[in-house]
Tab-separated table of C-alpha atoms in Angstrom:
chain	number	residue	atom	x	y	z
A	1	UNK	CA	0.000	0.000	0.000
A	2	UNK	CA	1.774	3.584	-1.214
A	3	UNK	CA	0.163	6.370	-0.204
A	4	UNK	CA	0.496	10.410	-1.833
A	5	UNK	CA	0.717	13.249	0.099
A	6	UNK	CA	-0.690	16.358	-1.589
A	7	UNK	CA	0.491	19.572	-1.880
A	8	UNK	CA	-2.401	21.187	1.039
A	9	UNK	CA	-3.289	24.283	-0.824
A	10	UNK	CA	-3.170	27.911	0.303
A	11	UNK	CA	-5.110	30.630	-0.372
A	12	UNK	CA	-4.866	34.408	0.390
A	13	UNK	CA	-7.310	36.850	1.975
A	14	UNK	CA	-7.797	40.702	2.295
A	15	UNK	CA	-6.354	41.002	-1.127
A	16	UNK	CA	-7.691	44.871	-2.467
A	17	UNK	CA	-7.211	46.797	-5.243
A	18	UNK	CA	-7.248	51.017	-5.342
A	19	UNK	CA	-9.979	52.274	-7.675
A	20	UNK	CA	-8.805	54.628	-10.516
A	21	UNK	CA	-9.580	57.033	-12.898
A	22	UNK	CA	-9.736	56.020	-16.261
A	23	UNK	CA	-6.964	56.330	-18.301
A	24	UNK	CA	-7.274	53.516	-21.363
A	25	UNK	CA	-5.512	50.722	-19.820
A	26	UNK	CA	-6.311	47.624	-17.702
A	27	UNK	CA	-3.629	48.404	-14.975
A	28	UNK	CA	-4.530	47.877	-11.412
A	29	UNK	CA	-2.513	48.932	-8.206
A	30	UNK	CA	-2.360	46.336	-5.525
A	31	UNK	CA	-3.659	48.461	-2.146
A	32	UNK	CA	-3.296	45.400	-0.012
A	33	UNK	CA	-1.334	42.701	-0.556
A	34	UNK	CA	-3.363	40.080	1.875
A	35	UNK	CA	-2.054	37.341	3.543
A	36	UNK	CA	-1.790	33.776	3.401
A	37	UNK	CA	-4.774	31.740	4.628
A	38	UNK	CA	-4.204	27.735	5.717
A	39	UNK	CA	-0.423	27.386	6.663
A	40	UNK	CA	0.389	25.213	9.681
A	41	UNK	CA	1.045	26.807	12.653
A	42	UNK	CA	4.754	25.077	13.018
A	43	UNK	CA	5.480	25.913	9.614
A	44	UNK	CA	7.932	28.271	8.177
A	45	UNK	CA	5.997	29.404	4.881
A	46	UNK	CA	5.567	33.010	3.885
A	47	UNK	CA	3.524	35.175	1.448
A	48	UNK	CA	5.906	36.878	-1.715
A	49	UNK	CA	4.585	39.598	-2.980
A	50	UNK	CA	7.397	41.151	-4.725
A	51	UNK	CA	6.060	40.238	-8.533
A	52	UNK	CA	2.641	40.489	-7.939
A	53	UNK	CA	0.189	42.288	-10.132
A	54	UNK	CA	-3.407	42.769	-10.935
A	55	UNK	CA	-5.068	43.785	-14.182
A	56	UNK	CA	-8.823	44.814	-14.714
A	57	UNK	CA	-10.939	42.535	-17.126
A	58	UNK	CA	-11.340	45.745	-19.539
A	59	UNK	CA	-10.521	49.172	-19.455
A	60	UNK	CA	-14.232	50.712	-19.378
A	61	UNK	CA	-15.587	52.781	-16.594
A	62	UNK	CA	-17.832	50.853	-14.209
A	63	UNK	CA	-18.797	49.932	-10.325
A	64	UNK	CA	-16.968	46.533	-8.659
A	65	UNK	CA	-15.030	45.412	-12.081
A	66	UNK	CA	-13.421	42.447	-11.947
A	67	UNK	CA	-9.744	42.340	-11.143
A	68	UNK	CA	-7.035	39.248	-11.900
A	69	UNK	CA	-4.122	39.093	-9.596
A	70	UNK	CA	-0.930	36.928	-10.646
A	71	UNK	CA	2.547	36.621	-9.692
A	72	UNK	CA	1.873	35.880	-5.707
A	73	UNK	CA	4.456	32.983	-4.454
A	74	UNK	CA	5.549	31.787	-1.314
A	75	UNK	CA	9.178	31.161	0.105
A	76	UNK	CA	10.793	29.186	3.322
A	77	UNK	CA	11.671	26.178	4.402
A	78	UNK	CA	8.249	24.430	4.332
A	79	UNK	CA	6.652	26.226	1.080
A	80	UNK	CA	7.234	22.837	-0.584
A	81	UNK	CA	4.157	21.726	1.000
A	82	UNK	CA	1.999	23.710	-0.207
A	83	UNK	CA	0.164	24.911	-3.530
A	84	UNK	CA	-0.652	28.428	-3.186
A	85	UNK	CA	-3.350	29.586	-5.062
A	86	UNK	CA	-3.847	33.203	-6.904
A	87	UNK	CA	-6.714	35.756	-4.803
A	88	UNK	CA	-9.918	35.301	-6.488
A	89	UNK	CA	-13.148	37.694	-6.396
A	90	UNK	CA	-11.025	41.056	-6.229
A	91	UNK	CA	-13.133	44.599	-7.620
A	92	UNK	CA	-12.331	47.812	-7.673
A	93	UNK	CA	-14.494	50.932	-9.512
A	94	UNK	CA	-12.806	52.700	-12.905
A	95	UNK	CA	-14.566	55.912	-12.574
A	96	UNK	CA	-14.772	58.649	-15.466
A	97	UNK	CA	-11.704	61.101	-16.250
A	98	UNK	CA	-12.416	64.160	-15.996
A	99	UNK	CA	-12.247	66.571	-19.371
A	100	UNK	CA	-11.703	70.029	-19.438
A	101	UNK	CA	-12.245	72.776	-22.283
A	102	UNK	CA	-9.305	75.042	-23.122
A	103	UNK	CA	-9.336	78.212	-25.263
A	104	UNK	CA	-13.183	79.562	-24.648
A	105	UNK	CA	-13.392	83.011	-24.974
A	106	UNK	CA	-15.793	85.173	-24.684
A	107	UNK	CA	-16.867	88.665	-26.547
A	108	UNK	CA	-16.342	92.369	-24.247
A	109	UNK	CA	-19.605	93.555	-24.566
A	110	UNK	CA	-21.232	97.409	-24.290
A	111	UNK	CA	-23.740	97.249	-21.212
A	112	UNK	CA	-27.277	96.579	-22.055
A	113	UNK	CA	-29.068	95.807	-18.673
A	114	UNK	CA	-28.514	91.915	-19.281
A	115	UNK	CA	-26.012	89.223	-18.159
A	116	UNK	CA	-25.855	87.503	-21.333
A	117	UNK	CA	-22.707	86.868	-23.353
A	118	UNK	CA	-21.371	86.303	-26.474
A	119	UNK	CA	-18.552	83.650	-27.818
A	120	UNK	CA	-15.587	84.281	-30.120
A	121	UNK	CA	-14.089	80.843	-29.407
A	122	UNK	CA	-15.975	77.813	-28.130
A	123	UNK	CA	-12.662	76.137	-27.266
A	124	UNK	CA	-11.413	72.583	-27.345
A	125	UNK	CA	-11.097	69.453	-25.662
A	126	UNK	CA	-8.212	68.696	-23.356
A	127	UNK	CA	-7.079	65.476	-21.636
A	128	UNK	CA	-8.095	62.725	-24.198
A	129	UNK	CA	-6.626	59.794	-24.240
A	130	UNK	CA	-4.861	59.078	-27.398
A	131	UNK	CA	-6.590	56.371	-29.429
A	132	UNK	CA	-10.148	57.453	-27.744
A	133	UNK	CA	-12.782	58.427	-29.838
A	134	UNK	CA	-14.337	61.861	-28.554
A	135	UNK	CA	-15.909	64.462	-29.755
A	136	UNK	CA	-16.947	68.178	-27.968
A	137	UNK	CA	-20.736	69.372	-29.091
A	138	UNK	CA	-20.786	73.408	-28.787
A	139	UNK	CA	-24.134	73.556	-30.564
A	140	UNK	CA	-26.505	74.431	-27.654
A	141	UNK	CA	-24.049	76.613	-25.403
A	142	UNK	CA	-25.107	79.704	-23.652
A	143	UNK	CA	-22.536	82.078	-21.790
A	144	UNK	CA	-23.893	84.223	-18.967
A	145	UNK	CA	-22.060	87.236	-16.879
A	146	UNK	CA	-22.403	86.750	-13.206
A	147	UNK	CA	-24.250	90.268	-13.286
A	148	UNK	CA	-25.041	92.632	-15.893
A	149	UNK	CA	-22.856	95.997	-14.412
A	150	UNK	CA	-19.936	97.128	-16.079
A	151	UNK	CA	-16.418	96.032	-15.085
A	152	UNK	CA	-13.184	94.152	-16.458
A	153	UNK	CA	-12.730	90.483	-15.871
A	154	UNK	CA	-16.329	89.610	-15.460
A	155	UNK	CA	-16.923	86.186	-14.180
A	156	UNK	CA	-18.647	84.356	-16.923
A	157	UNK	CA	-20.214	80.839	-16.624
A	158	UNK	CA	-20.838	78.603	-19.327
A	159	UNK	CA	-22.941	75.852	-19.964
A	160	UNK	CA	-24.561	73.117	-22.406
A	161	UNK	CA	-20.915	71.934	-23.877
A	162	UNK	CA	-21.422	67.989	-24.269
A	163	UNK	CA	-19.120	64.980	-25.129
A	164	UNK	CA	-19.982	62.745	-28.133
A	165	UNK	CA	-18.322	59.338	-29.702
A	166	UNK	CA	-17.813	55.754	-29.190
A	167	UNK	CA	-15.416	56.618	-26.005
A	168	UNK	CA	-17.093	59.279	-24.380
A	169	UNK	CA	-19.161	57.322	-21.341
A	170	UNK	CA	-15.388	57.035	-20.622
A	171	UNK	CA	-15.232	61.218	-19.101
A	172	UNK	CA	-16.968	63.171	-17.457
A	173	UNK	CA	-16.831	66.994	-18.858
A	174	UNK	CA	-16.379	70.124	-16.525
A	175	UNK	CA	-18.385	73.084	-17.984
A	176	UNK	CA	-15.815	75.945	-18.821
A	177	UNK	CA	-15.895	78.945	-17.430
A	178	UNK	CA	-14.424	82.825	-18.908
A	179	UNK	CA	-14.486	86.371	-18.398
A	180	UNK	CA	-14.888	89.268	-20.436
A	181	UNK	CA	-15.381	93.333	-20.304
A	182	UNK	CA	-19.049	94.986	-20.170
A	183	UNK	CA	-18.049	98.542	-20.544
A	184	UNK	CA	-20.228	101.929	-20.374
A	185	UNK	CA	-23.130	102.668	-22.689
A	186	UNK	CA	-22.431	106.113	-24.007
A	187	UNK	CA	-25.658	108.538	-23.926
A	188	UNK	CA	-26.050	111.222	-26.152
């Protein structure tokens, strides 16, 4: 009668991952590291986490995405024993990036009792990842002083910019914001 003796398998808890921003790749950044679940008390066996890495199923934005971890060993004296086996059920949250528009500027204007405002340059996009298909919509924008009284460097808040394309659920786009000049009506 022979008998085998099987590696006993280990397995590793309080493995987490940081959430991120999106920025077009699967990368994942190891928060904790864990540690090993199973080992025998007398036994000199410890977790190696020198190589280890995790990686996102995809690169879209979304809530508890799964995450792969790989390159966990184990060293000392009794690791022989034991089959130690790669963290399971990790998630961690991609969330949008955050776009901004560059360049907006908007028209001095002579006062006229009203805080609206006119644009000579509806700007562009800044901060897209190369490769990503986006697009900024400038059709249905509106500028507006933060009063109507004269003065230089007027706060001016802008609005109804939007993202379009195959990538854009991928950012999240911060409305611009300008100033301009309302100077003095002359009377006659």
């Amino acid at each position: 009668l022979s008998l085998t003796v099987c590696a006993k398998p280990l397995t590793i808890t309080g493995v987490s991952v940081n959430n991120k921003t999106y920025d077009g790749s699967t990368s994942a950044t190891l928060s904790n590291t864990g540690q090993l679940e199973g080992v025998v008390s007398s036994d000199n066996v410890k977790l190696v986490t020198t190589y280890a890495t995790a990686t996102f199923d995809n690169r879209n934005v979304g809530k508890n995405k799964a995450v792969s971890c790989s390159g966990f060993t184990i060293s000392g004296t009794s690791s022989s024993n034991y089959n130690l086996i790669q963290p399971t059920n990790i998630t961690a949250n991609i969330t949008p990036k955050e776009l901004i528009i560059t360049g907006v500027k908007i028209n001095n204007k002579i006062y006229d009792a009203t805080t609206s405002a006119t644009f000579s340059n509806k700007g562009s996009l800044n901060g897209v990842i190369n490769g990503d298909t986006v697009t900024l919509i400038n059709t249905s924008t509106t500028a507006i002083f933060n009063n109507s009284n004269v003065g230089n460097n007027k706060n001016v808040t802008c609005s109804g910019f939007e993202l379009s394309g195959t990538d854009a659920s991928k950012y999240k786009l911060t409305q611009p914001t300008s100033n301009a000049n309302i100077t003095p009506k002359e009377l006659t």
